[in-house]
CSV table of C-alpha atoms in Angstrom, one decimal:
chain,number,residue,atom,x,y,z
A,1,UNK,CA,29.5,199.7,100.4
A,2,UNK,CA,29.9,197.3,103.3
A,3,UNK,CA,29.3,200.1,105.8
A,4,UNK,CA,26.2,201.1,104.1
A,5,UNK,CA,24.9,197.5,104.2
A,6,UNK,CA,25.6,197.6,108.1
A,7,UNK,CA,24.0,201.1,108.5
A,8,UNK,CA,20.3,200.2,108.3
A,9,UNK,CA,20.8,197.7,111.2
A,10,UNK,CA,22.8,200.2,113.3
A,11,UNK,CA,20.1,202.8,113.2
A,12,UNK,CA,17.4,200.2,113.9
A,13,UNK,CA,19.0,198.4,116.8
A,14,UNK,CA,19.1,199.6,120.3
A,15,UNK,CA,22.2,197.7,121.1
A,16,UNK,CA,24.1,197.0,117.8
A,17,UNK,CA,26.5,193.8,117.8
A,18,UNK,CA,28.3,191.7,115.1
A,19,UNK,CA,26.0,188.6,115.9
A,20,UNK,CA,22.9,190.8,116.0
A,21,UNK,CA,23.7,192.1,112.5
A,22,UNK,CA,24.3,188.6,111.2
A,23,UNK,CA,20.9,187.4,112.6
A,24,UNK,CA,19.3,190.6,111.2
A,25,UNK,CA,20.8,190.1,107.7
A,26,UNK,CA,19.6,186.6,107.4
A,27,UNK,CA,16.1,187.6,108.1
A,28,UNK,CA,15.8,190.4,105.3
A,29,UNK,CA,13.3,189.6,102.5
A,30,UNK,CA,14.5,192.5,100.2
A,31,UNK,CA,15.9,190.7,97.2
A,32,UNK,CA,18.2,193.6,96.2
A,33,UNK,CA,19.8,193.9,99.6
A,34,UNK,CA,20.4,190.0,99.9
A,35,UNK,CA,22.2,190.2,96.4
A,36,UNK,CA,24.4,193.1,97.6
A,37,UNK,CA,25.1,191.3,100.9
A,38,UNK,CA,26.4,188.2,99.0
A,39,UNK,CA,28.3,190.2,96.6
A,40,UNK,CA,30.1,192.3,99.2
A,41,UNK,CA,30.5,190.1,102.1
A,42,UNK,CA,31.0,186.7,100.2
A,43,UNK,CA,32.5,187.4,96.9
A,44,UNK,CA,34.4,190.8,97.3
A,45,UNK,CA,35.5,189.7,100.8
A,46,UNK,CA,36.9,186.4,99.2
A,47,UNK,CA,38.9,188.4,96.8
A,48,UNK,CA,40.4,190.5,99.8
A,49,UNK,CA,40.9,187.4,101.7
A,50,UNK,CA,42.9,185.7,98.8
A,51,UNK,CA,45.0,188.8,98.4
A,52,UNK,CA,45.8,188.7,102.1
A,53,UNK,CA,46.6,185.0,102.0
A,54,UNK,CA,48.9,185.4,99.2
A,55,UNK,CA,50.8,188.5,100.7
A,56,UNK,CA,51.1,187.0,104.2
A,57,UNK,CA,51.7,183.4,103.0
A,58,UNK,CA,48.6,182.0,104.8
A,59,UNK,CA,47.6,178.9,102.8
A,60,UNK,CA,44.3,178.1,104.7
A,61,UNK,CA,42.9,181.6,104.1
A,62,UNK,CA,44.0,181.6,100.5
A,63,UNK,CA,42.4,178.1,99.9
A,64,UNK,CA,39.1,179.2,101.8
A,65,UNK,CA,38.9,182.3,99.7
A,66,UNK,CA,39.3,180.3,96.3
A,67,UNK,CA,36.4,178.0,97.5
A,68,UNK,CA,34.0,180.7,98.3
A,69,UNK,CA,34.8,182.5,94.9
A,70,UNK,CA,34.9,179.4,92.7
A,71,UNK,CA,31.1,179.4,91.8
A,72,UNK,CA,31.7,182.6,90.0
A,73,UNK,CA,33.7,180.8,87.3
A,74,UNK,CA,30.7,178.6,86.6
A,75,UNK,CA,28.0,181.4,86.9
A,76,UNK,CA,29.6,183.7,84.2
A,77,UNK,CA,31.2,181.1,81.9
A,78,UNK,CA,34.9,181.3,82.5
A,79,UNK,CA,35.9,177.8,81.2
A,80,UNK,CA,39.6,178.3,81.5
A,81,UNK,CA,39.5,179.2,85.1
A,82,UNK,CA,37.0,176.4,85.8
A,83,UNK,CA,39.5,173.8,84.4
A,84,UNK,CA,42.3,175.4,86.4
A,85,UNK,CA,40.4,175.4,89.7
A,86,UNK,CA,39.2,171.8,89.4
A,87,UNK,CA,42.6,170.5,88.2
A,88,UNK,CA,44.4,172.3,91.0
A,89,UNK,CA,42.0,170.7,93.6
A,90,UNK,CA,42.2,167.3,92.0
A,91,UNK,CA,46.1,167.3,92.1
A,92,UNK,CA,46.2,168.5,95.7
A,93,UNK,CA,43.8,165.8,96.7
A,94,UNK,CA,45.7,163.0,95.1
A,95,UNK,CA,49.1,164.1,96.7
A,96,UNK,CA,50.4,162.7,100.0
A,97,UNK,CA,49.6,164.9,102.9
A,98,UNK,CA,53.2,165.9,103.6
A,99,UNK,CA,53.8,166.8,100.0
A,100,UNK,CA,50.6,168.8,99.7
A,101,UNK,CA,51.6,170.7,102.9
A,102,UNK,CA,55.0,171.7,101.4
A,103,UNK,CA,53.4,172.8,98.1
A,104,UNK,CA,50.6,174.9,100.1
A,105,UNK,CA,53.3,176.4,102.2
A,106,UNK,CA,55.5,177.4,99.3
A,107,UNK,CA,53.1,178.5,96.7
A,108,UNK,CA,53.9,182.0,97.2
A,109,UNK,CA,57.3,183.8,97.7
A,110,UNK,CA,58.6,186.9,99.3
A,111,UNK,CA,60.6,188.1,96.4
A,112,UNK,CA,61.2,191.6,97.8
A,113,UNK,CA,62.2,190.1,101.3
A,114,UNK,CA,59.2,191.8,103.0
A,115,UNK,CA,57.1,189.5,104.9
A,116,UNK,CA,53.8,191.3,103.8
A,117,UNK,CA,54.8,191.2,100.2
A,118,UNK,CA,54.5,187.6,99.2
A,119,UNK,CA,53.6,186.9,95.6
A,120,UNK,CA,52.4,184.0,93.5
A,121,UNK,CA,54.9,182.2,91.5
A,122,UNK,CA,53.1,183.1,88.3
A,123,UNK,CA,53.4,186.8,89.3
A,124,UNK,CA,57.0,186.5,89.9
A,125,UNK,CA,57.6,184.9,86.7
A,126,UNK,CA,55.9,187.7,84.9
A,127,UNK,CA,58.1,190.4,86.6
A,128,UNK,CA,61.1,188.2,85.8
A,129,UNK,CA,59.7,188.2,81.9
A,130,UNK,CA,59.3,192.1,82.1
A,131,UNK,CA,62.8,192.4,83.2
A,132,UNK,CA,64.2,190.2,80.6
A,133,UNK,CA,62.3,192.2,78.0
A,134,UNK,CA,64.3,195.4,79.0
A,135,UNK,CA,67.6,193.7,78.4
A,136,UNK,CA,66.8,192.5,74.8
A,137,UNK,CA,66.1,194.4,71.4
A,138,UNK,CA,62.6,195.1,70.4
A,139,UNK,CA,62.7,192.4,67.7
A,140,UNK,CA,64.8,189.7,69.7
A,141,UNK,CA,66.3,186.4,68.3
A,142,UNK,CA,66.8,183.3,70.3
A,143,UNK,CA,70.3,184.2,71.3
A,144,UNK,CA,69.1,187.4,72.7
A,145,UNK,CA,66.6,185.6,75.1
A,146,UNK,CA,69.4,183.2,76.1
A,147,UNK,CA,72.0,185.9,76.8
A,148,UNK,CA,69.5,187.9,78.9
A,149,UNK,CA,68.1,184.8,80.8
A,150,UNK,CA,71.6,183.6,81.6
A,151,UNK,CA,73.1,187.0,82.6
A,152,UNK,CA,70.0,188.7,84.1
A,153,UNK,CA,71.1,188.8,87.6
A,154,UNK,CA,74.4,190.2,86.7
A,155,UNK,CA,72.9,192.8,84.4
A,156,UNK,CA,70.6,194.0,87.1
A,157,UNK,CA,73.4,194.3,89.7
A,158,UNK,CA,75.4,196.3,87.2
A,159,UNK,CA,72.2,198.5,86.4
A,160,UNK,CA,71.9,199.2,90.1
A,161,UNK,CA,75.5,199.9,90.6
A,162,UNK,CA,75.5,202.3,87.7
A,163,UNK,CA,72.4,204.1,88.8
A,164,UNK,CA,74.1,204.7,92.2
A,165,UNK,CA,77.2,205.9,90.7
A,166,UNK,CA,75.1,208.3,88.5
A,167,UNK,CA,73.0,209.4,91.6
A,168,UNK,CA,69.8,208.2,89.9
A,169,UNK,CA,66.9,207.0,91.9
A,170,UNK,CA,65.8,203.6,91.0
A,171,UNK,CA,62.0,203.6,90.4
A,172,UNK,CA,61.7,199.9,91.8
A,173,UNK,CA,60.2,199.7,95.2
A,174,UNK,CA,62.5,198.8,98.1
A,175,UNK,CA,60.2,199.3,101.0
A,176,UNK,CA,56.5,198.7,102.2
A,177,UNK,CA,53.8,199.2,99.5
A,178,UNK,CA,51.8,202.4,99.8
A,179,UNK,CA,48.1,202.7,99.2
A,180,UNK,CA,46.4,205.4,97.2
A,181,UNK,CA,44.0,207.7,99.1
A,182,UNK,CA,40.5,206.8,98.2
A,183,UNK,CA,38.7,208.3,101.2
A,184,UNK,CA,37.2,211.3,99.3
A,185,UNK,CA,35.8,209.1,96.5
A,186,UNK,CA,34.6,206.4,99.0
A,187,UNK,CA,32.8,209.2,100.9
A,188,UNK,CA,31.1,210.6,97.7
A,189,UNK,CA,29.8,207.1,96.9
A,190,UNK,CA,28.6,206.5,100.4
A,191,UNK,CA,26.6,209.7,100.3
A,192,UNK,CA,25.0,208.7,97.0
A,193,UNK,CA,24.1,205.2,98.4
A,194,UNK,CA,22.6,206.9,101.7
A,195,UNK,CA,20.8,209.5,99.7
A,196,UNK,CA,19.0,207.1,97.3
A,197,UNK,CA,18.4,204.5,99.9
A,198,UNK,CA,19.7,202.1,97.5
A,199,UNK,CA,20.8,199.6,100.2
A,200,UNK,CA,17.8,200.2,102.6
A,201,UNK,CA,15.9,197.0,102.9
A,202,UNK,CA,13.0,198.7,104.3
A,203,UNK,CA,12.4,200.6,101.1
A,204,UNK,CA,10.6,198.8,98.2
A,205,UNK,CA,13.0,199.3,95.5
A,206,UNK,CA,12.9,197.8,92.1
A,207,UNK,CA,15.2,195.1,91.5
A,208,UNK,CA,17.6,197.2,89.3
A,209,UNK,CA,21.0,198.8,89.3
A,210,UNK,CA,22.0,201.9,91.1
A,211,UNK,CA,21.5,204.0,87.8
A,212,UNK,CA,18.2,202.6,87.5
A,213,UNK,CA,18.8,202.1,83.8
A,214,UNK,CA,19.1,198.5,83.9
A,215,UNK,CA,16.6,196.1,85.5
A,216,UNK,CA,18.3,193.0,87.0
A,217,UNK,CA,17.2,189.6,85.8
A,218,UNK,CA,15.1,187.3,88.0
A,219,UNK,CA,17.9,184.8,88.0
A,220,UNK,CA,20.0,187.2,90.0
A,221,UNK,CA,17.7,186.6,92.9
A,222,UNK,CA,19.1,183.1,93.3
A,223,UNK,CA,22.5,183.7,91.8
A,224,UNK,CA,24.5,181.9,94.4
A,225,UNK,CA,22.4,178.8,94.5
A,226,UNK,CA,22.5,178.6,90.7
A,227,UNK,CA,26.2,179.3,90.5
A,228,UNK,CA,27.0,176.7,93.1
A,229,UNK,CA,24.6,174.1,91.2
A,230,UNK,CA,26.4,174.8,88.0
A,231,UNK,CA,29.7,174.3,89.6
A,232,UNK,CA,28.7,171.0,91.0
A,233,UNK,CA,27.4,169.8,87.7
A,234,UNK,CA,30.6,170.9,86.1
A,235,UNK,CA,32.5,168.9,88.4
A,236,UNK,CA,30.4,165.7,88.2
A,237,UNK,CA,30.7,166.0,84.4
A,238,UNK,CA,34.4,166.2,84.6
A,239,UNK,CA,34.6,163.1,86.6
A,240,UNK,CA,32.1,161.4,84.5
A,241,UNK,CA,29.5,160.9,87.2
A,242,UNK,CA,26.9,162.5,85.1
A,243,UNK,CA,26.4,163.4,81.3
A,244,UNK,CA,28.0,166.8,80.6
A,245,UNK,CA,25.3,169.4,79.6
A,246,UNK,CA,25.9,172.8,78.0
A,247,UNK,CA,25.3,175.5,80.5
A,248,UNK,CA,24.7,179.3,80.1
A,249,UNK,CA,25.9,182.3,82.0
A,250,UNK,CA,23.5,183.5,84.7
A,251,UNK,CA,22.1,186.7,83.1
A,252,UNK,CA,22.8,189.9,85.0
A,253,UNK,CA,20.2,192.3,83.4
A,254,UNK,CA,16.6,191.6,82.3
A,255,UNK,CA,17.8,192.4,78.7
A,256,UNK,CA,20.4,189.8,78.9
A,257,UNK,CA,17.8,187.1,80.0
A,258,UNK,CA,15.6,188.1,77.2
A,259,UNK,CA,18.4,187.7,74.6
A,260,UNK,CA,19.3,184.2,76.2
A,261,UNK,CA,15.7,183.2,75.9
A,262,UNK,CA,15.7,183.7,72.0
A,263,UNK,CA,16.6,180.9,69.6
A,264,UNK,CA,19.1,183.1,67.8
A,265,UNK,CA,21.3,183.1,70.6
A,266,UNK,CA,21.5,179.2,71.0
A,267,UNK,CA,25.0,177.8,70.4
A,268,UNK,CA,25.7,174.8,68.4
A,269,UNK,CA,26.2,172.4,71.3
A,270,UNK,CA,23.1,173.6,72.9
A,271,UNK,CA,21.0,172.9,69.8
A,272,UNK,CA,22.7,169.5,69.4
A,273,UNK,CA,21.7,168.8,73.2
A,274,UNK,CA,18.1,169.8,72.6
A,275,UNK,CA,17.8,167.7,69.5
A,276,UNK,CA,19.5,164.6,71.1
A,277,UNK,CA,16.9,165.0,73.9
A,278,UNK,CA,14.0,164.8,71.4
A,279,UNK,CA,15.6,161.9,69.6
A,280,UNK,CA,15.4,160.0,72.7
A,281,UNK,CA,11.5,160.1,72.6
A,282,UNK,CA,11.4,158.8,69.0
A,283,UNK,CA,10.7,155.3,68.0
A,284,UNK,CA,13.9,153.2,67.9
A,285,UNK,CA,13.5,152.4,64.2
A,286,UNK,CA,13.8,156.1,63.5
A,287,UNK,CA,16.9,156.8,65.6
A,288,UNK,CA,19.6,155.5,63.4
A,289,UNK,CA,19.3,158.3,60.9
A,290,UNK,CA,20.2,160.8,63.5
A,291,UNK,CA,23.4,159.2,64.6
A,292,UNK,CA,26.7,161.1,64.6
A,293,UNK,CA,24.6,164.4,64.8
A,294,UNK,CA,27.7,166.1,66.5
A,295,UNK,CA,30.1,165.3,63.7
A,296,UNK,CA,27.9,166.2,60.9
A,297,UNK,CA,28.9,169.2,58.9
A,298,UNK,CA,26.9,172.1,57.7
A,299,UNK,CA,25.6,171.8,54.2
A,300,UNK,CA,25.7,174.6,51.5
A,301,UNK,CA,22.6,174.9,49.5
C-alpha cells in the first residue's frame, strides 16, 4: 500500500523526489488519502521500526517508534497498554542517566547469538516457559516445575545430543531467519488498489472502506489529533493535573459512531460523570442528597 500512496505523485511530477513527495502529500485535501497516509507512514512504519529496533538493539529507534504508536492505545481503549506505556516512561525519567542508559542498551538480548535476532526479555521468558512445558507432565505438580527449571539447560543439552546420535534434525532455528514470499499476494492487492483508484487523491471517493460496505466515521478524519489529545488527557489525569474523565474509543465506522451516540451504550462511569456535571449546576441546598453517587448500589424493585 505504501507504493500505491506514492504512485499518484510519481505520475504527476516531472522530476519526482522524496522531498517533493512529502511536500505534495502535506497539501492533499482528500480525507481518505490523508487517513491512509497516516496509517501507513506513521503507525505501520512505527511497528516496523520497533521490530527493527528490537532485533538490532537500537534503543533510540525503539523508543521513537513507541512514542509514535502510543496514541493508538488511547484512541481504541487499551487501558492495560496505556498504563504500561506511561509507567515505563515515568520509571525511565526518574532514573539516573547512566542507569537509564544501561537499561535501554540491555532491554533486548540476542538469545540465538545472531546480531539481527535480538528479542525482548518478555519474549525470551515466554520461550523458556514453552521449553519448560515440554519437560513436565500435562498436569504438573510444583515439584515438576522445580525439577524442570533447575535442570532445563542439562535436559536441553541431553536432548540435542540424543537427536544428533539418532540423526534426527532439530526443528529449532540455528541460522538467520527466513521470510515468507508474499510478492504474489502483494501484487494482487496493488492491482486492486490501482484498479479502484482507492488511494488516488484526485478521485472524489466516498469516505469508506475498500470493500465499500462500511462508511467511515467523521471522527476518523481527525483520528491522530483526537488520539493524541486523549493520550495527553490520560497522562494529565494519571499525574493528578486534571480530573480524570471517562473516554471512548474513536469510532472507526459510521455504524459504530451511531451506536456510541445512543444512551443504551453508555457505561456506568460515563453516566455518573454526566450526572455529576449536572449536579454542579444545582442549588447548593439540593446537592447533599446526591453525595456518594459513585458508591451507591443498584436497587431492585
